[in-house]
Amino acid sequence: MASKAGVVAPAKKAYGYLRLLVKSKPSKLDFLLLVVGVLAAMVAGVPFPLLGVLFGELVDELNTATCADSQNQSKARVQSSVNTKVILIVYVSIANFLAIYIHTGCWSLFGERLVRRLRENYFRGLLHQEISFFDNLPAGDVAARLTNDLETIRSGVSEKVGIVISSFSYLLGAYVVAFIKDAKLAGILVSLIPAYVAMTLVGGKYIKKYTSGTSEYVGAALTVASECLSNVALVQALGANMRLEAKFSANLRKAQKEGLKKAIAAASQFGFLFFIAYSANALAFWQGSRNIASNTDGERSGMTAGAVYTVIFLLVDASFIISQAAPFLQIFAAAAGASEKLQTVIDRCSSIDGTTLSQGRHIEQKSAAITFEGVTFRYPARPESTVLQNVSLEFPAAQHTAIVGPSGSGKSTIAALLTRLYDVTQGKIMLHGHDIRDINVRHLRSRIGVVQQDLWLLDRSILENIAHGLVNSDLDSLSDMNDALLSSKLSDFAEAVRAGQNFDIVRGRQSPRIARIIDLIEEAAILADAYGFIQELQYGYATMIGSTGVELSGGQKQRIALARALVKNPSILILDEASSALDTACERSIQSSLTQVIQGRTTISIAHRLSTVRDADNIIVLQNGRVMEQGSHQELLEQKAIYAGMVNTQTVQPATLLESHDSRISSTIVCSEETSDDSIQYLKTDKEVTVQADEIHPGLHKHRLHDSFDRKRSLWSTIRGIASLSRPQLIIVFVGISAATIAGGAYSGEAVIFGHTIGSLSPCREAASIRASGSLYGLLFFVFAILVLIANVIGGSSFGRLAEKMVFKVRILAFRSLLHQDLQWHSCNGQTPAILMSYLSSDAHALAGLSGTTVGTIVSITVNLVAGILMTHIIAWKIAIVLLATLPVLLGSGIMRLRVLANLQARHQVAYATSVGITLEAVNSIKTVASLGLEEELLEVYRRSLIGPYKASFREIAYADCWLATAYSVSNLIYALAYWWGTKQVLAGLYSQTQFFIVLPALLFSAQSCGQMFALAPDLSSARVASARLLDLIGIGPDDPIDRPKIDEKHLMDVEKGEKDVEAQAHNQICSPPSPNQAGSSVKLQNVHFSYPGQPSLKTLTGIDMEISSGQFCALVGPSGAGKSTILSLLERFYTPSHGLIALDGRNIARLGEKSFRNEIALVPQASILFDDTVRFNIALGARPDQEVSEAQIEAACKLANIHDTIAALPEGYNTRCGANGERFSGGQRQRLSIARALVRQPRLLLLDEPTSALDAESEVQFQDTLDNIRGSMTIVAVAHRLHTIIKAQTIFLIEDGRCVDQGSHADLCQRSSSYRANAAHQALDT
């Protein structure tokens, strides 16, 4: 096997590019485009050798006219011949235009279709994979594939392929003509072919290697960026910008090193291609002169100067064209390398494929028993940890079974195994007597409704999210509705409602199928107690909920997820912490509905809140992956063992038992009219009690309105910005431009040598003189070969280094700017994480597309054009000035193509970013996607997202390729004009034959090189648009190169090395406000009104008033969606209230220009988010930005959070990686890690948003002990639905409908608040 693999590997590399063209299941149309594109490109290369033949005949005719005695007769004959040939060239040019237009159009269209198929195939390949595949696949890797790699492939299979084929067709035609004219000379120059092939293969190998390395490290950096942008609120709360930026830049630095190696390899390949071409020319001139001299001596008959000229001209020109194609060869090699990573996923066979209905058996029974028989399980990502140990248990048919136990005991794992997200390591799971591994996966999942612990809602409307439960349903009544569910009809329905149309009117226009789907959705919403809050939203069911449901509260998201599970009326219902984020009243309502719903179906509940499972038929207690107890609620209480202890821990005690504890403080705290002396002193400085949002901060309004992105940045402004970023690399720029200038000037030097050589080959001269001239000019050409080799290697490497440095810097500054913006900015103008990721991925990649060889080529072409124009006007201005008049036509056609492609790139940037966003969202929520069977639905949505850009691309391609064909074919007309006018001047005696043959190649090489430059127009267009967008983004960040040209390079280098920003730390220390009370911060909210930017008409807070004294432990309780979490967000100043005052320590935080006050605050968010790094890294992120925490401090925080022992038991301890979204840990473990991350900061204000929703009873008790220990040393504000968590709070705020309706201790509220009392009563458990 090893030897076979060793043989296959080189073959795969050799045929990688051809595989790319034909491996993605092309249709007949694609094969037709491929064949026509190849043939047309080959035809497009034929006219150039014909021109060579015509020029050879001209040389013979000029020599004849020059040497003949009767010159007038010869001149007339030559002029007549010239006129005939000019007409032939015009005909050839028309045919050439058609051939170029056809092959560029075919290849452009073929490339667009190929990339579209690859996008879809890659996405389909991802959706086919089992969940364990994603455990080690960061979301940033997917973004890199869909932006960087696919853009590389698109560039490598576009019109450039046709150009290269036509170039090689030209080369082949040139050799055919050359062998006909002078077989010996042509035979010598055959050595060019193996030299080119060897150089291309060797260079391509290293370019491909380094391209793959660059892509890998950029993918890792984008993973960090994706995590940060998806959780920007947490990043800002932690003040972790610089720490995460250091991690981001560390990966980019590795990518930069690989990119520098790639630049050197590409420059070397480019330089050696030129060296080979010029060396061959040197040999050709030397050998040609010998042949002509032999003909002059009579040793060889029939050998004319025109024949030798034809061979030399064609091979010189063909070598020039081939060398100009070198950047394209680099692009092709990069495309082949990029395709390999995509193809790996596309070709991978999934061990658990939930997308097919053909594999495995289908069972008819609607209700069936589930049995675990000796099940042992280890997660593939953590094979050293056994999660379930020889578990045997039964879930009887049509009964309600509950699973309880400590965090990490394996409860959620059982749910994952039942839905076959994973397969058991040992043992088996039986459904109605069948091993579930023998049952078709999609069929199995169609019978299961699941509410997962980690809630994932897609960025669609509420209507569509609930309808997702119907996509893979076994309901007989929905068998004919699948097409409607997969279509855009529900999306169009929601869009019409959001556009202002009445819901019922739009509904009445729908087909019976859509109307039936909407009925089912409403019924499920009522069962999930979601109907009420949905109706209160501005657009009701048509409301967009944002990425991951960010526009909804935790409780609202949970109810939507529950409705999504119930809408399919499943025979098996799995509820994994389905009510952890719900208030008691909502929970009670849902429990009442579920009592009816679960009748006749197998129901499995996983819960920490024991009040939700007390009525279960059987309760299973898990601990350390083993079944410890099981029985009914009463039976387990009578055993007085583990379960009974959990019940005792969670039971809310009667209020009278707590009165003595809280009486001493119940009347002194919240909502009182008094304030602390310190607060009064600070508040006196504010003349206005309330502040409008627009008056809060001078720059906030600008950023919120996104003015920088609305204006169109001029080309000059873009150039200034890029120049500012390049300023530290001025030496490299100087070296690169100098080398490129030499390389560009070499073309004119070549023309001088070429003209003198042709003049010296005249048969009028003696043989010895011809041989001497051939040796001299051959030597000069070889010197040129060495000079151009050195110039291209140095120039390409310099520009490559410049590009890598600039892209590295731009990515860091853009990343910094994105994290610098507040949540209000991130929430407006549709700025989703996926859209913002495009700045760091596709835009930065487009900027990186200006690689060393490409930039060097552009500079060289520009120098060549300028030098050619100046030199030809000096040598023969009458010939040059006429030819110069044709250049605007050539340049104009290229500029028009550039503009068309730039507009196309700008218009579809967002559209393609949307499609990437769909993919990233699917990968992040892959467990939800797999459980619901949404693979085909997501593919349909993905296809629809590409339709607009795809159709528009066809129109733009047709328009742009017309200009490209003009740019290429018009050069033939310039040849014709040069041929006719130049000969006329020579025959008139105004210029010599030598002068004519200097001017002719100098200008014509310039014309050809301009055509090559315009073939790079797509890259230039993408780079310009990307540069403008990136500069706009950086311009609203802390380091704007336009407004602040002198960017702190030392700081940037420190970031590259992962060092701390000393200057920023000093700034934070200086700007930090004085602490009036080191024991804790005082908090005041006065008449605060607030609406989220995404839903301005929905009032979240309506005049709330609260006051918390320093060092107090206070709690916020109330129904879901009442505004509790919003209050915490406002305290962190994630958003700014539309009206009212928020003060910390008496200081109005809205008036603070900087946000260093967050250093004194620690937040435990509702969603326990961990980054894909080690446990140590995640906890250390909680430290203040200007501090580094020790190992002892980390361990102390973990012990307080009751997670230290769990971490210590892991093989790698604190070096254990958490995985993407922390998925290698259970929900409870993630929550405890989140608590530890907050405690390590030792804050003055601790904000806890549902800190125990995923904790087991024992961990919750220990957390309460932690709160008792830290009480008084800091102010604590906790949001909770579990009253047991906050029963000891000194003041509890009751929040309803955005207002504080009551406050006091637990005992006080139990006495005077009926809603609070009912809440407490529902959470009491009989013991």
PDB file of C-alpha atoms in Angstrom, residues 11-130:
ATOM      1  CA  ALA A  11       0.306  11.589 -10.319  1.00  0.00           C
ATOM      2  CA  LYS A  12      -2.334  13.460  -8.322  1.00  0.00           C
ATOM      3  CA  LYS A  13      -0.119  16.529  -8.269  1.00  0.00           C
ATOM      4  CA  ALA A  14       0.613  16.293 -12.005  1.00  0.00           C
ATOM      5  CA  TYR A  15      -3.015  15.997 -13.008  1.00  0.00           C
ATOM      6  CA  GLY A  16      -4.475  18.150 -10.249  1.00  0.00           C
ATOM      7  CA  TYR A  17      -5.426  20.978 -12.564  1.00  0.00           C
ATOM      8  CA  LEU A  18      -7.012  18.736 -15.195  1.00  0.00           C
ATOM      9  CA  ARG A  19      -8.950  17.011 -12.404  1.00  0.00           C
ATOM     10  CA  LEU A  20     -10.180  20.395 -11.273  1.00  0.00           C
ATOM     11  CA  LEU A  21     -11.675  21.023 -14.725  1.00  0.00           C
ATOM     12  CA  VAL A  22     -13.538  17.733 -15.097  1.00  0.00           C
ATOM     13  CA  LYS A  23     -14.009  16.299 -11.595  1.00  0.00           C
ATOM     14  CA  SER A  24     -16.967  18.419 -10.453  1.00  0.00           C
ATOM     15  CA  LYS A  25     -19.584  16.559 -12.538  1.00  0.00           C
ATOM     16  CA  PRO A  26     -19.739  18.936 -15.516  1.00  0.00           C
ATOM     17  CA  SER A  27     -22.824  18.841 -17.732  1.00  0.00           C
ATOM     18  CA  LYS A  28     -22.918  18.517 -21.520  1.00  0.00           C
ATOM     19  CA  LEU A  29     -23.011  22.300 -21.744  1.00  0.00           C
ATOM     20  CA  ASP A  30     -19.848  22.509 -19.632  1.00  0.00           C
ATOM     21  CA  PHE A  31     -18.060  20.024 -21.896  1.00  0.00           C
ATOM     22  CA  LEU A  32     -19.228  22.013 -24.913  1.00  0.00           C
ATOM     23  CA  LEU A  33     -17.900  25.233 -23.377  1.00  0.00           C
ATOM     24  CA  LEU A  34     -14.635  23.453 -22.573  1.00  0.00           C
ATOM     25  CA  VAL A  35     -14.176  22.062 -26.083  1.00  0.00           C
ATOM     26  CA  VAL A  36     -15.216  25.260 -27.876  1.00  0.00           C
ATOM     27  CA  GLY A  37     -13.077  27.309 -25.508  1.00  0.00           C
ATOM     28  CA  VAL A  38     -10.008  25.160 -26.225  1.00  0.00           C
ATOM     29  CA  LEU A  39     -10.553  25.159 -29.989  1.00  0.00           C
ATOM     30  CA  ALA A  40     -11.265  28.884 -30.173  1.00  0.00           C
ATOM     31  CA  ALA A  41      -8.199  29.626 -28.037  1.00  0.00           C
ATOM     32  CA  MET A  42      -6.062  27.503 -30.344  1.00  0.00           C
ATOM     33  CA  VAL A  43      -7.445  29.337 -33.364  1.00  0.00           C
ATOM     34  CA  ALA A  44      -6.782  32.672 -31.651  1.00  0.00           C
ATOM     35  CA  GLY A  45      -3.073  31.841 -31.522  1.00  0.00           C
ATOM     36  CA  VAL A  46      -2.747  31.115 -35.242  1.00  0.00           C
ATOM     37  CA  PRO A  47      -2.801  34.677 -36.671  1.00  0.00           C
ATOM     38  CA  PHE A  48       0.468  35.651 -35.002  1.00  0.00           C
ATOM     39  CA  PRO A  49       2.645  33.099 -36.848  1.00  0.00           C
ATOM     40  CA  LEU A  50       0.990  34.261 -40.090  1.00  0.00           C
ATOM     41  CA  LEU A  51       2.095  37.789 -39.262  1.00  0.00           C
ATOM     42  CA  GLY A  52       5.611  36.438 -38.803  1.00  0.00           C
ATOM     43  CA  VAL A  53       5.568  34.981 -42.296  1.00  0.00           C
ATOM     44  CA  LEU A  54       4.356  38.273 -43.699  1.00  0.00           C
ATOM     45  CA  PHE A  55       7.111  40.162 -41.893  1.00  0.00           C
ATOM     46  CA  GLY A  56       9.701  37.747 -43.230  1.00  0.00           C
ATOM     47  CA  GLU A  57       8.561  38.380 -46.754  1.00  0.00           C
ATOM     48  CA  LEU A  58       8.747  42.117 -46.040  1.00  0.00           C
ATOM     49  CA  VAL A  59      12.375  41.781 -44.966  1.00  0.00           C
ATOM     50  CA  ASP A  60      13.262  39.983 -48.180  1.00  0.00           C
ATOM     51  CA  GLU A  61      11.423  42.579 -50.220  1.00  0.00           C
ATOM     52  CA  LEU A  62      13.123  45.457 -48.399  1.00  0.00           C
ATOM     53  CA  ASN A  63      16.512  43.801 -48.857  1.00  0.00           C
ATOM     54  CA  THR A  64      15.766  43.296 -52.530  1.00  0.00           C
ATOM     55  CA  ALA A  65      14.690  46.907 -52.930  1.00  0.00           C
ATOM     56  CA  THR A  66      17.726  48.138 -51.015  1.00  0.00           C
ATOM     57  CA  CYS A  67      20.295  46.049 -52.897  1.00  0.00           C
ATOM     58  CA  ALA A  68      18.779  46.177 -56.410  1.00  0.00           C
ATOM     59  CA  ASP A  69      19.978  48.634 -58.982  1.00  0.00           C
ATOM     60  CA  SER A  70      16.516  49.622 -60.207  1.00  0.00           C
ATOM     61  CA  GLN A  71      15.240  50.788 -56.820  1.00  0.00           C
ATOM     62  CA  ASN A  72      12.157  52.651 -58.096  1.00  0.00           C
ATOM     63  CA  GLN A  73      10.731  49.526 -59.683  1.00  0.00           C
ATOM     64  CA  SER A  74      11.516  47.472 -56.571  1.00  0.00           C
ATOM     65  CA  LYS A  75       9.984  50.064 -54.276  1.00  0.00           C
ATOM     66  CA  ALA A  76       6.752  50.151 -56.256  1.00  0.00           C
ATOM     67  CA  ARG A  77       6.552  46.356 -56.167  1.00  0.00           C
ATOM     68  CA  VAL A  78       7.216  46.347 -52.414  1.00  0.00           C
ATOM     69  CA  GLN A  79       4.546  48.992 -51.775  1.00  0.00           C
ATOM     70  CA  SER A  80       1.984  47.004 -53.755  1.00  0.00           C
ATOM     71  CA  SER A  81       2.847  43.875 -51.790  1.00  0.00           C
ATOM     72  CA  VAL A  82       2.515  45.790 -48.537  1.00  0.00           C
ATOM     73  CA  ASN A  83      -0.971  46.996 -49.443  1.00  0.00           C
ATOM     74  CA  THR A  84      -2.069  43.437 -50.166  1.00  0.00           C
ATOM     75  CA  LYS A  85      -0.694  42.168 -46.890  1.00  0.00           C
ATOM     76  CA  VAL A  86      -2.369  44.953 -44.916  1.00  0.00           C
ATOM     77  CA  ILE A  87      -5.753  43.839 -46.228  1.00  0.00           C
ATOM     78  CA  LEU A  88      -4.926  40.257 -45.227  1.00  0.00           C
ATOM     79  CA  ILE A  89      -4.027  41.419 -41.722  1.00  0.00           C
ATOM     80  CA  VAL A  90      -7.387  43.206 -41.391  1.00  0.00           C
ATOM     81  CA  TYR A  91      -9.205  39.977 -42.278  1.00  0.00           C
ATOM     82  CA  VAL A  92      -7.035  38.044 -39.864  1.00  0.00           C
ATOM     83  CA  SER A  93      -7.768  40.595 -37.128  1.00  0.00           C
ATOM     84  CA  ILE A  94     -11.533  40.200 -37.560  1.00  0.00           C
ATOM     85  CA  ALA A  95     -11.206  36.430 -37.297  1.00  0.00           C
ATOM     86  CA  ASN A  96      -8.888  36.854 -34.329  1.00  0.00           C
ATOM     87  CA  PHE A  97     -11.409  39.114 -32.552  1.00  0.00           C
ATOM     88  CA  LEU A  98     -14.137  36.510 -32.966  1.00  0.00           C
ATOM     89  CA  ALA A  99     -11.865  33.699 -31.783  1.00  0.00           C
ATOM     90  CA  ILE A 100     -10.713  35.657 -28.728  1.00  0.00           C
ATOM     91  CA  TYR A 101     -14.250  36.713 -27.829  1.00  0.00           C
ATOM     92  CA  ILE A 102     -15.482  33.135 -28.130  1.00  0.00           C
ATOM     93  CA  HIS A 103     -12.706  31.556 -26.084  1.00  0.00           C
ATOM     94  CA  THR A 104     -12.714  34.206 -23.345  1.00  0.00           C
ATOM     95  CA  GLY A 105     -16.497  33.997 -23.144  1.00  0.00           C
ATOM     96  CA  CYS A 106     -16.459  30.202 -23.012  1.00  0.00           C
ATOM     97  CA  TRP A 107     -13.766  30.053 -20.344  1.00  0.00           C
ATOM     98  CA  SER A 108     -15.317  32.819 -18.265  1.00  0.00           C
ATOM     99  CA  LEU A 109     -18.684  31.092 -18.386  1.00  0.00           C
ATOM    100  CA  PHE A 110     -17.094  27.709 -17.749  1.00  0.00           C
ATOM    101  CA  GLY A 111     -15.231  29.137 -14.757  1.00  0.00           C
ATOM    102  CA  GLU A 112     -18.372  30.698 -13.263  1.00  0.00           C
ATOM    103  CA  ARG A 113     -20.285  27.441 -13.666  1.00  0.00           C
ATOM    104  CA  LEU A 114     -17.403  25.410 -12.244  1.00  0.00           C
ATOM    105  CA  VAL A 115     -17.074  27.613  -9.177  1.00  0.00           C
ATOM    106  CA  ARG A 116     -20.827  27.523  -8.679  1.00  0.00           C
ATOM    107  CA  ARG A 117     -20.768  23.706  -8.778  1.00  0.00           C
ATOM    108  CA  LEU A 118     -17.817  23.601  -6.416  1.00  0.00           C
ATOM    109  CA  ARG A 119     -19.609  25.926  -3.992  1.00  0.00           C
ATOM    110  CA  GLU A 120     -22.646  23.703  -4.027  1.00  0.00           C
ATOM    111  CA  ASN A 121     -20.690  20.434  -3.970  1.00  0.00           C
ATOM    112  CA  TYR A 122     -18.535  21.623  -1.087  1.00  0.00           C
ATOM    113  CA  PHE A 123     -21.570  22.748   0.874  1.00  0.00           C
ATOM    114  CA  ARG A 124     -23.331  19.471   0.106  1.00  0.00           C
ATOM    115  CA  GLY A 125     -20.199  17.581   1.126  1.00  0.00           C
ATOM    116  CA  LEU A 126     -20.165  19.434   4.449  1.00  0.00           C
ATOM    117  CA  LEU A 127     -23.832  18.684   5.074  1.00  0.00           C
ATOM    118  CA  HIS A 128     -23.261  14.980   4.398  1.00  0.00           C
ATOM    119  CA  GLN A 129     -20.596  14.644   7.082  1.00  0.00           C
ATOM    120  CA  GLU A 130     -21.155  13.186  10.519  1.00  0.00           C
TER     121      GLU A 130
END
